[in-house]
Amino acid sequence: MKKIVFTDLDGSLLDLKSYSYYKSEAAVQSLKKDNIPIVFCSSKTKCEQLFYQESLGLRHPFITENGSAIFIPKRYFKRKIPYHTFVTDDYEVISLGKSVAEIRAFLDTFRKEFELKFTCFADIPPEEVSMLTGLDVRSARRAMMREYSEMLLSGAVNQVFYNALALKDLRSIKDSKFETIVGAKASKGAAVKILKYLYEREFERIRTFGIGDSINDIEMLEEVDDAYLVQRPEGSWSAIEMADLKKMLGVGPVGWTRVAELVHSIQ
Ligand SMILES: [Mg+2]
């Protein structure tokens, strides 16, 4: 039986405030040693996720921008991927979301028309993104390399905005910290389902684990066999109503490490 771990990044594998994997790194390496794939499934961009994959020495498929796209390293699966894909760098990509250009065009038009004052990544320089997000400037630049989503970093929107989103085939997802606008078909759950199918074809028997910290992880957690929720920095768990959801003691990467120990112990 092949075990596979699907994980959120911010507030789960990474510390919510410092974005550091310091406290989960040993657990990541122990899963790696046991050939257990760790599949990132996060609101983060391809550029950001590649940075963490390379830092941790991982090479697995990953799901970007809240389920907007799945990046699969070329030749990772032995059999041909039975979905429409395109190739970029060394990855085959399945895209579920909409282009960031289309999303930004909508946001710009709407903001002008209704005189709203919200701020997105595209509006401000990396230094300001850094101040608003707590990312260092280099990380902010990676976060700004968006392909499929735009984030509302500050300022308010209204109900008319949400109605207009739906008409444009877009939707809003509330993250650990911010609100992200993505294509209506972008979904962490749909993306996990596709990867589960591909892993199943390869290994026949699989068991999937999911680790998250917030509401925007529900779709991913609902798709896996064993779903785990780690604690938020104040020590509480996000209010997620889901049968069989296991609440772990331990904030972010500390809870993540505990889940990894459980994954090891399951035969
Ligand atoms: Mg999170």
PDB file of C-alpha atoms and ligand atoms in Angstrom:
ATOM      1  CA  MET A   1       0.000   0.000   0.000  1.00  0.00           C
ATOM      2  CA  LYS A   2       1.347   3.386  -1.049  1.00  0.00           C
ATOM      3  CA  LYS A   3       0.825   6.204   1.434  1.00  0.00           C
ATOM      4  CA  ILE A   4       0.502   9.755   0.096  1.00  0.00           C
ATOM      5  CA  VAL A   5       0.357  12.957   2.134  1.00  0.00           C
ATOM      6  CA  PHE A   6      -1.521  15.974   0.773  1.00  0.00           C
ATOM      7  CA  THR A   7      -0.700  19.101   2.732  1.00  0.00           C
ATOM      8  CA  ASP A   8      -1.534  22.746   3.012  1.00  0.00           C
ATOM      9  CA  LEU A   9       1.475  25.047   3.498  1.00  0.00           C
ATOM     10  CA  ASP A  10       0.739  28.296   5.408  1.00  0.00           C
ATOM     11  CA  GLY A  11      -0.189  27.466   8.996  1.00  0.00           C
ATOM     12  CA  SER A  12       0.283  23.716   8.397  1.00  0.00           C
ATOM     13  CA  LEU A  13       3.707  22.628   7.112  1.00  0.00           C
ATOM     14  CA  LEU A  14       4.885  26.240   7.455  1.00  0.00           C
ATOM     15  CA  ASP A  15       4.579  28.499  10.467  1.00  0.00           C
ATOM     16  CA  LEU A  16       1.735  30.944   9.843  1.00  0.00           C
ATOM     17  CA  LYS A  17       3.712  33.977  10.909  1.00  0.00           C
ATOM     18  CA  SER A  18       7.310  33.325   9.888  1.00  0.00           C
ATOM     19  CA  TYR A  19       6.542  30.993   6.924  1.00  0.00           C
ATOM     20  CA  SER A  20       9.323  28.758   8.247  1.00  0.00           C
ATOM     21  CA  TYR A  21       9.461  24.948   8.033  1.00  0.00           C
ATOM     22  CA  TYR A  22      11.975  24.791  10.843  1.00  0.00           C
ATOM     23  CA  LYS A  23       9.645  22.778  13.089  1.00  0.00           C
ATOM     24  CA  SER A  24       8.408  20.345  10.410  1.00  0.00           C
ATOM     25  CA  GLU A  25      11.618  19.750   8.486  1.00  0.00           C
ATOM     26  CA  ALA A  26      12.670  16.616  10.380  1.00  0.00           C
ATOM     27  CA  ALA A  27       9.225  15.094   9.827  1.00  0.00           C
ATOM     28  CA  VAL A  28       9.342  15.983   6.119  1.00  0.00           C
ATOM     29  CA  GLN A  29      12.710  14.265   5.807  1.00  0.00           C
ATOM     30  CA  SER A  30      11.464  11.171   7.649  1.00  0.00           C
ATOM     31  CA  LEU A  31       8.530  10.792   5.228  1.00  0.00           C
ATOM     32  CA  LYS A  32      10.909  11.350   2.330  1.00  0.00           C
ATOM     33  CA  LYS A  33      13.158   8.573   3.638  1.00  0.00           C
ATOM     34  CA  ASP A  34      10.175   6.224   3.603  1.00  0.00           C
ATOM     35  CA  ASN A  35       9.319   7.214   0.000  1.00  0.00           C
ATOM     36  CA  ILE A  36       6.032   8.746   1.057  1.00  0.00           C
ATOM     37  CA  PRO A  37       5.113  11.500  -1.436  1.00  0.00           C
ATOM     38  CA  ILE A  38       4.310  14.896   0.091  1.00  0.00           C
ATOM     39  CA  VAL A  39       1.983  16.757  -2.251  1.00  0.00           C
ATOM     40  CA  PHE A  40       1.650  20.486  -1.578  1.00  0.00           C
ATOM     41  CA  CYS A  41      -1.888  21.784  -1.958  1.00  0.00           C
ATOM     42  CA  SER A  42      -1.962  25.467  -1.179  1.00  0.00           C
ATOM     43  CA  SER A  43      -2.958  28.976  -2.168  1.00  0.00           C
ATOM     44  CA  LYS A  44       0.704  29.626  -2.921  1.00  0.00           C
ATOM     45  CA  THR A  45       2.043  30.147  -6.459  1.00  0.00           C
ATOM     46  CA  LYS A  46       4.155  27.728  -8.488  1.00  0.00           C
ATOM     47  CA  CYS A  47       7.187  29.927  -7.852  1.00  0.00           C
ATOM     48  CA  GLU A  48       6.675  29.848  -4.065  1.00  0.00           C
ATOM     49  CA  GLN A  49       5.965  26.122  -3.940  1.00  0.00           C
ATOM     50  CA  LEU A  50       9.031  25.312  -6.058  1.00  0.00           C
ATOM     51  CA  PHE A  51      11.111  27.328  -3.629  1.00  0.00           C
ATOM     52  CA  TYR A  52       9.921  25.171  -0.702  1.00  0.00           C
ATOM     53  CA  GLN A  53      10.182  21.927  -2.710  1.00  0.00           C
ATOM     54  CA  GLU A  54      13.764  22.721  -3.643  1.00  0.00           C
ATOM     55  CA  SER A  55      14.654  23.834  -0.113  1.00  0.00           C
ATOM     56  CA  LEU A  56      13.275  20.573   1.296  1.00  0.00           C
ATOM     57  CA  GLY A  57      14.636  18.414  -1.541  1.00  0.00           C
ATOM     58  CA  LEU A  58      11.203  17.226  -2.686  1.00  0.00           C
ATOM     59  CA  ARG A  59      10.079  16.464  -6.235  1.00  0.00           C
ATOM     60  CA  HIS A  60       6.404  15.591  -6.348  1.00  0.00           C
ATOM     61  CA  PRO A  61       3.255  16.904  -8.021  1.00  0.00           C
ATOM     62  CA  PHE A  62       1.859  20.049  -6.419  1.00  0.00           C
ATOM     63  CA  ILE A  63      -1.397  21.967  -6.500  1.00  0.00           C
ATOM     64  CA  THR A  64      -1.143  25.745  -6.806  1.00  0.00           C
ATOM     65  CA  GLU A  65      -3.299  28.798  -6.151  1.00  0.00           C
ATOM     66  CA  ASN A  66      -6.137  27.060  -4.290  1.00  0.00           C
ATOM     67  CA  GLY A  67      -6.672  24.220  -6.739  1.00  0.00           C
ATOM     68  CA  SER A  68      -6.197  26.270  -9.912  1.00  0.00           C
ATOM     69  CA  ALA A  69      -3.492  24.071 -11.424  1.00  0.00           C
ATOM     70  CA  ILE A  70      -1.709  20.753 -10.890  1.00  0.00           C
ATOM     71  CA  PHE A  71       1.991  20.597 -11.758  1.00  0.00           C
ATOM     72  CA  ILE A  72       3.324  17.077 -12.339  1.00  0.00           C
ATOM     73  CA  PRO A  73       7.047  16.512 -12.877  1.00  0.00           C
ATOM     74  CA  LYS A  74       7.615  14.993 -16.342  1.00  0.00           C
ATOM     75  CA  ARG A  75       7.908  11.197 -16.263  1.00  0.00           C
ATOM     76  CA  TYR A  76       6.752  11.136 -12.617  1.00  0.00           C
ATOM     77  CA  PHE A  77       3.941   8.732 -13.481  1.00  0.00           C
ATOM     78  CA  LYS A  78       4.830   5.822 -15.760  1.00  0.00           C
ATOM     79  CA  ARG A  79       1.608   5.971 -17.732  1.00  0.00           C
ATOM     80  CA  LYS A  80       0.391   8.792 -19.910  1.00  0.00           C
ATOM     81  CA  ILE A  81      -1.764  11.327 -18.065  1.00  0.00           C
ATOM     82  CA  PRO A  82      -5.321  10.918 -19.389  1.00  0.00           C
ATOM     83  CA  TYR A  83      -6.236  14.624 -19.118  1.00  0.00           C
ATOM     84  CA  HIS A  84      -5.606  17.666 -21.226  1.00  0.00           C
ATOM     85  CA  THR A  85      -2.173  18.956 -20.191  1.00  0.00           C
ATOM     86  CA  PHE A  86       0.365  21.478 -21.377  1.00  0.00           C
ATOM     87  CA  VAL A  87       4.085  21.403 -20.734  1.00  0.00           C
ATOM     88  CA  THR A  88       6.036  24.137 -18.997  1.00  0.00           C
ATOM     89  CA  ASP A  89       9.643  23.782 -17.885  1.00  0.00           C
ATOM     90  CA  ASP A  90       9.905  20.259 -16.567  1.00  0.00           C
ATOM     91  CA  TYR A  91       6.220  19.880 -15.676  1.00  0.00           C
ATOM     92  CA  GLU A  92       3.017  18.672 -17.204  1.00  0.00           C
ATOM     93  CA  VAL A  93       0.234  20.984 -16.109  1.00  0.00           C
ATOM     94  CA  ILE A  94      -3.469  20.331 -15.686  1.00  0.00           C
ATOM     95  CA  SER A  95      -5.233  23.644 -15.292  1.00  0.00           C
ATOM     96  CA  LEU A  96      -8.614  23.966 -13.600  1.00  0.00           C
ATOM     97  CA  GLY A  97      -8.719  27.704 -12.982  1.00  0.00           C
ATOM     98  CA  LYS A  98      -8.764  30.928 -14.973  1.00  0.00           C
ATOM     99  CA  SER A  99      -5.844  33.123 -15.996  1.00  0.00           C
ATOM    100  CA  VAL A 100      -4.781  35.884 -13.652  1.00  0.00           C
ATOM    101  CA  ALA A 101      -5.138  38.378 -16.534  1.00  0.00           C
ATOM    102  CA  GLU A 102      -8.846  37.594 -16.780  1.00  0.00           C
ATOM    103  CA  ILE A 103      -9.290  37.823 -12.991  1.00  0.00           C
ATOM    104  CA  ARG A 104      -7.421  41.143 -12.764  1.00  0.00           C
ATOM    105  CA  ALA A 105      -9.414  42.618 -15.633  1.00  0.00           C
ATOM    106  CA  PHE A 106     -12.615  41.877 -13.704  1.00  0.00           C
ATOM    107  CA  LEU A 107     -11.246  43.307 -10.439  1.00  0.00           C
ATOM    108  CA  ASP A 108     -10.051  46.515 -12.115  1.00  0.00           C
ATOM    109  CA  THR A 109     -13.320  47.140 -13.907  1.00  0.00           C
ATOM    110  CA  PHE A 110     -15.400  46.398 -10.830  1.00  0.00           C
ATOM    111  CA  ARG A 111     -13.319  48.558  -8.526  1.00  0.00           C
ATOM    112  CA  LYS A 112     -13.610  51.563 -10.836  1.00  0.00           C
ATOM    113  CA  GLU A 113     -17.313  51.116 -11.454  1.00  0.00           C
ATOM    114  CA  PHE A 114     -18.253  50.794  -7.775  1.00  0.00           C
ATOM    115  CA  GLU A 115     -15.523  53.038  -6.380  1.00  0.00           C
ATOM    116  CA  LEU A 116     -14.254  50.382  -3.993  1.00  0.00           C
ATOM    117  CA  LYS A 117     -10.865  50.701  -2.367  1.00  0.00           C
ATOM    118  CA  PHE A 118      -9.327  47.253  -2.112  1.00  0.00           C
ATOM    119  CA  THR A 119      -5.691  46.448  -2.768  1.00  0.00           C
ATOM    120  CA  CYS A 120      -4.343  43.435  -4.667  1.00  0.00           C
ATOM    121  CA  PHE A 121      -0.873  42.082  -5.368  1.00  0.00           C
ATOM    122  CA  ALA A 122      -0.825  43.751  -8.779  1.00  0.00           C
ATOM    123  CA  ASP A 123      -1.437  47.218  -7.305  1.00  0.00           C
ATOM    124  CA  ILE A 124       1.602  47.615  -5.088  1.00  0.00           C
ATOM    125  CA  PRO A 125       5.374  47.072  -5.098  1.00  0.00           C
ATOM    126  CA  PRO A 126       6.975  44.009  -3.424  1.00  0.00           C
ATOM    127  CA  GLU A 127       8.065  46.109  -0.440  1.00  0.00           C
ATOM    128  CA  GLU A 128       4.442  46.934   0.349  1.00  0.00           C
ATOM    129  CA  VAL A 129       3.306  43.336  -0.231  1.00  0.00           C
ATOM    130  CA  SER A 130       6.000  42.392   2.250  1.00  0.00           C
ATOM    131  CA  MET A 131       4.579  44.777   4.864  1.00  0.00           C
ATOM    132  CA  LEU A 132       1.023  43.525   4.436  1.00  0.00           C
ATOM    133  CA  THR A 133       1.822  39.800   4.351  1.00  0.00           C
ATOM    134  CA  GLY A 134       4.869  39.498   6.594  1.00  0.00           C
ATOM    135  CA  LEU A 135       6.744  37.831   3.718  1.00  0.00           C
ATOM    136  CA  ASP A 136      10.309  39.020   3.206  1.00  0.00           C
ATOM    137  CA  VAL A 137      10.760  40.982  -0.026  1.00  0.00           C
ATOM    138  CA  ARG A 138      12.166  38.033  -1.990  1.00  0.00           C
ATOM    139  CA  SER A 139       9.283  35.811  -0.908  1.00  0.00           C
ATOM    140  CA  ALA A 140       6.876  38.616  -1.764  1.00  0.00           C
ATOM    141  CA  ARG A 141       8.291  38.665  -5.297  1.00  0.00           C
ATOM    142  CA  ARG A 142       7.645  34.905  -5.573  1.00  0.00           C
ATOM    143  CA  ALA A 143       4.096  35.382  -4.291  1.00  0.00           C
ATOM    144  CA  MET A 144       3.573  38.065  -6.937  1.00  0.00           C
ATOM    145  CA  MET A 145       4.348  35.605  -9.753  1.00  0.00           C
ATOM    146  CA  ARG A 146       0.673  34.751  -9.923  1.00  0.00           C
ATOM    147  CA  GLU A 147      -0.784  32.740 -12.792  1.00  0.00           C
ATOM    148  CA  TYR A 148      -4.348  31.867 -11.758  1.00  0.00           C
ATOM    149  CA  SER A 149      -5.520  33.994  -8.861  1.00  0.00           C
ATOM    150  CA  GLU A 150      -5.438  37.414  -7.269  1.00  0.00           C
ATOM    151  CA  MET A 151      -5.482  38.139  -3.571  1.00  0.00           C
ATOM    152  CA  LEU A 152      -7.301  40.925  -1.782  1.00  0.00           C
ATOM    153  CA  LEU A 153      -4.680  42.171   0.640  1.00  0.00           C
ATOM    154  CA  SER A 154      -6.541  45.061   2.243  1.00  0.00           C
ATOM    155  CA  GLY A 155      -9.719  47.083   1.928  1.00  0.00           C
ATOM    156  CA  ALA A 156     -13.313  45.919   1.794  1.00  0.00           C
ATOM    157  CA  VAL A 157     -15.615  44.467  -0.836  1.00  0.00           C
ATOM    158  CA  ASN A 158     -19.403  44.173  -0.722  1.00  0.00           C
ATOM    159  CA  GLN A 159     -22.205  41.756  -1.587  1.00  0.00           C
ATOM    160  CA  VAL A 160     -22.579  43.258  -5.072  1.00  0.00           C
ATOM    161  CA  PHE A 161     -18.960  42.254  -5.609  1.00  0.00           C
ATOM    162  CA  TYR A 162     -19.669  38.630  -4.693  1.00  0.00           C
ATOM    163  CA  ASN A 163     -22.726  38.529  -6.963  1.00  0.00           C
ATOM    164  CA  ALA A 164     -20.660  39.904  -9.845  1.00  0.00           C
ATOM    165  CA  LEU A 165     -17.946  37.295  -9.187  1.00  0.00           C
ATOM    166  CA  ALA A 166     -20.404  34.454  -9.635  1.00  0.00           C
ATOM    167  CA  LEU A 167     -21.667  35.926 -12.918  1.00  0.00           C
ATOM    168  CA  LYS A 168     -18.094  36.029 -14.211  1.00  0.00           C
ATOM    169  CA  ASP A 169     -17.524  32.377 -13.340  1.00  0.00           C
ATOM    170  CA  LEU A 170     -15.174  33.353 -10.514  1.00  0.00           C
ATOM    171  CA  ARG A 171     -15.273  32.670  -6.792  1.00  0.00           C
ATOM    172  CA  SER A 172     -13.725  33.872  -3.563  1.00  0.00           C
ATOM    173  CA  ILE A 173     -11.842  31.662  -1.114  1.00  0.00           C
ATOM    174  CA  LYS A 174     -10.955  32.799   2.381  1.00  0.00           C
ATOM    175  CA  ASP A 175      -7.456  31.703   3.287  1.00  0.00           C
ATOM    176  CA  SER A 176      -5.595  31.521   6.609  1.00  0.00           C
ATOM    177  CA  LYS A 177      -4.937  35.241   6.216  1.00  0.00           C
ATOM    178  CA  PHE A 178      -6.416  36.708   3.052  1.00  0.00           C
ATOM    179  CA  GLU A 179      -9.166  36.370   0.494  1.00  0.00           C
ATOM    180  CA  THR A 180      -8.314  34.980  -2.928  1.00  0.00           C
ATOM    181  CA  ILE A 181     -10.239  35.268  -6.178  1.00  0.00           C
ATOM    182  CA  VAL A 182      -9.983  32.224  -8.446  1.00  0.00           C
ATOM    183  CA  GLY A 183     -11.830  30.659 -11.382  1.00  0.00           C
ATOM    184  CA  ALA A 184     -15.059  28.960 -10.291  1.00  0.00           C
ATOM    185  CA  LYS A 185     -13.721  25.517 -11.231  1.00  0.00           C
ATOM    186  CA  ALA A 186     -10.491  25.863  -9.268  1.00  0.00           C
ATOM    187  CA  SER A 187     -10.784  23.488  -6.335  1.00  0.00           C
ATOM    188  CA  LYS A 188      -8.311  21.883  -3.982  1.00  0.00           C
ATOM    189  CA  GLY A 189     -10.697  18.924  -3.792  1.00  0.00           C
ATOM    190  CA  ALA A 190     -11.007  18.420  -7.545  1.00  0.00           C
ATOM    191  CA  ALA A 191      -7.235  18.649  -7.893  1.00  0.00           C
ATOM    192  CA  VAL A 192      -6.634  16.110  -5.105  1.00  0.00           C
ATOM    193  CA  LYS A 193      -9.158  13.773  -6.729  1.00  0.00           C
ATOM    194  CA  ILE A 194      -7.273  13.860 -10.045  1.00  0.00           C
ATOM    195  CA  LEU A 195      -3.942  13.137  -8.357  1.00  0.00           C
ATOM    196  CA  LYS A 196      -5.482  10.339  -6.280  1.00  0.00           C
ATOM    197  CA  TYR A 197      -6.650   8.722  -9.519  1.00  0.00           C
ATOM    198  CA  LEU A 198      -3.168   9.029 -11.062  1.00  0.00           C
ATOM    199  CA  TYR A 199      -1.488   7.571  -7.960  1.00  0.00           C
ATOM    200  CA  GLU A 200      -4.017   4.739  -7.868  1.00  0.00           C
ATOM    201  CA  ARG A 201      -3.271   3.815 -11.478  1.00  0.00           C
ATOM    202  CA  GLU A 202       0.396   3.685 -10.588  1.00  0.00           C
ATOM    203  CA  PHE A 203       0.320   1.869  -7.241  1.00  0.00           C
ATOM    204  CA  GLU A 204      -3.118   0.180  -7.203  1.00  0.00           C
ATOM    205  CA  ARG A 205      -3.542   0.396  -3.441  1.00  0.00           C
ATOM    206  CA  ILE A 206      -3.109   3.792  -1.896  1.00  0.00           C
ATOM    207  CA  ARG A 207      -3.957   5.458   1.386  1.00  0.00           C
ATOM    208  CA  THR A 208      -4.203   9.212   1.419  1.00  0.00           C
ATOM    209  CA  PHE A 209      -3.641  11.635   4.293  1.00  0.00           C
ATOM    210  CA  GLY A 210      -4.527  15.326   4.375  1.00  0.00           C
ATOM    211  CA  ILE A 211      -3.177  18.049   6.661  1.00  0.00           C
ATOM    212  CA  GLY A 212      -4.697  21.513   6.897  1.00  0.00           C
ATOM    213  CA  ASP A 213      -5.331  24.358   9.313  1.00  0.00           C
ATOM    214  CA  SER A 214      -8.201  26.377   7.907  1.00  0.00           C
ATOM    215  CA  ILE A 215     -11.584  26.513   6.223  1.00  0.00           C
ATOM    216  CA  ASN A 216     -10.029  26.658   2.771  1.00  0.00           C
ATOM    217  CA  ASP A 217      -8.629  23.153   3.340  1.00  0.00           C
ATOM    218  CA  ILE A 218     -12.039  21.484   3.671  1.00  0.00           C
ATOM    219  CA  GLU A 219     -12.254  20.437   0.025  1.00  0.00           C
ATOM    220  CA  MET A 220      -8.850  18.777   0.233  1.00  0.00           C
ATOM    221  CA  LEU A 221      -9.610  17.133   3.594  1.00  0.00           C
ATOM    222  CA  GLU A 222     -12.879  15.708   2.299  1.00  0.00           C
ATOM    223  CA  GLU A 223     -11.056  13.894  -0.516  1.00  0.00           C
ATOM    224  CA  VAL A 224      -8.519  12.002   1.607  1.00  0.00           C
ATOM    225  CA  ASP A 225      -8.830   8.800   3.653  1.00  0.00           C
ATOM    226  CA  ASP A 226      -7.432  10.343   6.845  1.00  0.00           C
ATOM    227  CA  ALA A 227      -8.015  14.061   7.435  1.00  0.00           C
ATOM    228  CA  TYR A 228      -6.075  16.016  10.069  1.00  0.00           C
ATOM    229  CA  LEU A 229      -6.460  19.553  11.326  1.00  0.00           C
ATOM    230  CA  VAL A 230      -3.575  21.248  13.133  1.00  0.00           C
ATOM    231  CA  GLN A 231      -4.000  24.026  15.676  1.00  0.00           C
ATOM    232  CA  ARG A 232      -4.014  27.720  14.826  1.00  0.00           C
ATOM    233  CA  PRO A 233      -1.435  29.951  16.576  1.00  0.00           C
ATOM    234  CA  GLU A 234      -3.821  30.787  19.450  1.00  0.00           C
ATOM    235  CA  GLY A 235      -4.274  27.058  20.139  1.00  0.00           C
ATOM    236  CA  SER A 236      -7.749  26.593  18.700  1.00  0.00           C
ATOM    237  CA  TRP A 237      -8.882  24.618  15.645  1.00  0.00           C
ATOM    238  CA  SER A 238     -10.688  26.161  12.709  1.00  0.00           C
ATOM    239  CA  ALA A 239     -14.421  25.602  12.941  1.00  0.00           C
ATOM    240  CA  ILE A 240     -14.768  22.817  10.380  1.00  0.00           C
ATOM    241  CA  GLU A 241     -17.715  20.451  10.607  1.00  0.00           C
ATOM    242  CA  MET A 242     -16.587  17.198   9.074  1.00  0.00           C
ATOM    243  CA  ALA A 243     -17.086  13.589  10.113  1.00  0.00           C
ATOM    244  CA  ASP A 244     -13.872  11.733  11.008  1.00  0.00           C
ATOM    245  CA  LEU A 245     -11.762  14.889  11.042  1.00  0.00           C
ATOM    246  CA  LYS A 246      -8.908  14.327  13.484  1.00  0.00           C
ATOM    247  CA  LYS A 247      -7.909  17.395  15.479  1.00  0.00           C
ATOM    248  CA  MET A 248      -4.210  17.279  16.326  1.00  0.00           C
ATOM    249  CA  LEU A 249      -2.563  18.891  19.307  1.00  0.00           C
ATOM    250  CA  GLY A 250       0.208  21.151  18.109  1.00  0.00           C
ATOM    251  CA  VAL A 251       0.219  24.486  16.325  1.00  0.00           C
ATOM    252  CA  GLY A 252       1.026  24.416  12.573  1.00  0.00           C
ATOM    253  CA  PRO A 253       4.299  22.580  11.898  1.00  0.00           C
ATOM    254  CA  VAL A 254       4.306  21.020  15.397  1.00  0.00           C
ATOM    255  CA  GLY A 255       0.932  19.380  14.714  1.00  0.00           C
ATOM    256  CA  TRP A 256       2.177  18.498  11.231  1.00  0.00           C
ATOM    257  CA  THR A 257       5.070  16.577  12.773  1.00  0.00           C
ATOM    258  CA  ARG A 258       2.614  14.611  14.940  1.00  0.00           C
ATOM    259  CA  VAL A 259       0.583  13.657  11.870  1.00  0.00           C
ATOM    260  CA  ALA A 260       3.753  12.483  10.113  1.00  0.00           C
ATOM    261  CA  GLU A 261       4.454  10.186  13.098  1.00  0.00           C
ATOM    262  CA  LEU A 262       0.948   8.700  12.731  1.00  0.00           C
ATOM    263  CA  VAL A 263       1.443   8.245   8.990  1.00  0.00           C
ATOM    264  CA  HIS A 264       4.609   6.259   9.723  1.00  0.00           C
ATOM    265  CA  SER A 265       2.865   4.091  12.302  1.00  0.00           C
ATOM    266  CA  ILE A 266       0.022   2.999   9.991  1.00  0.00           C
ATOM    267  CA  GLN A 267       0.781  -0.287   8.273  1.00  0.00           C
TER     268      GLN A 267
HETATM  269 MG    MG B   1      -3.350  27.327   5.733  1.00  0.00          MG
END
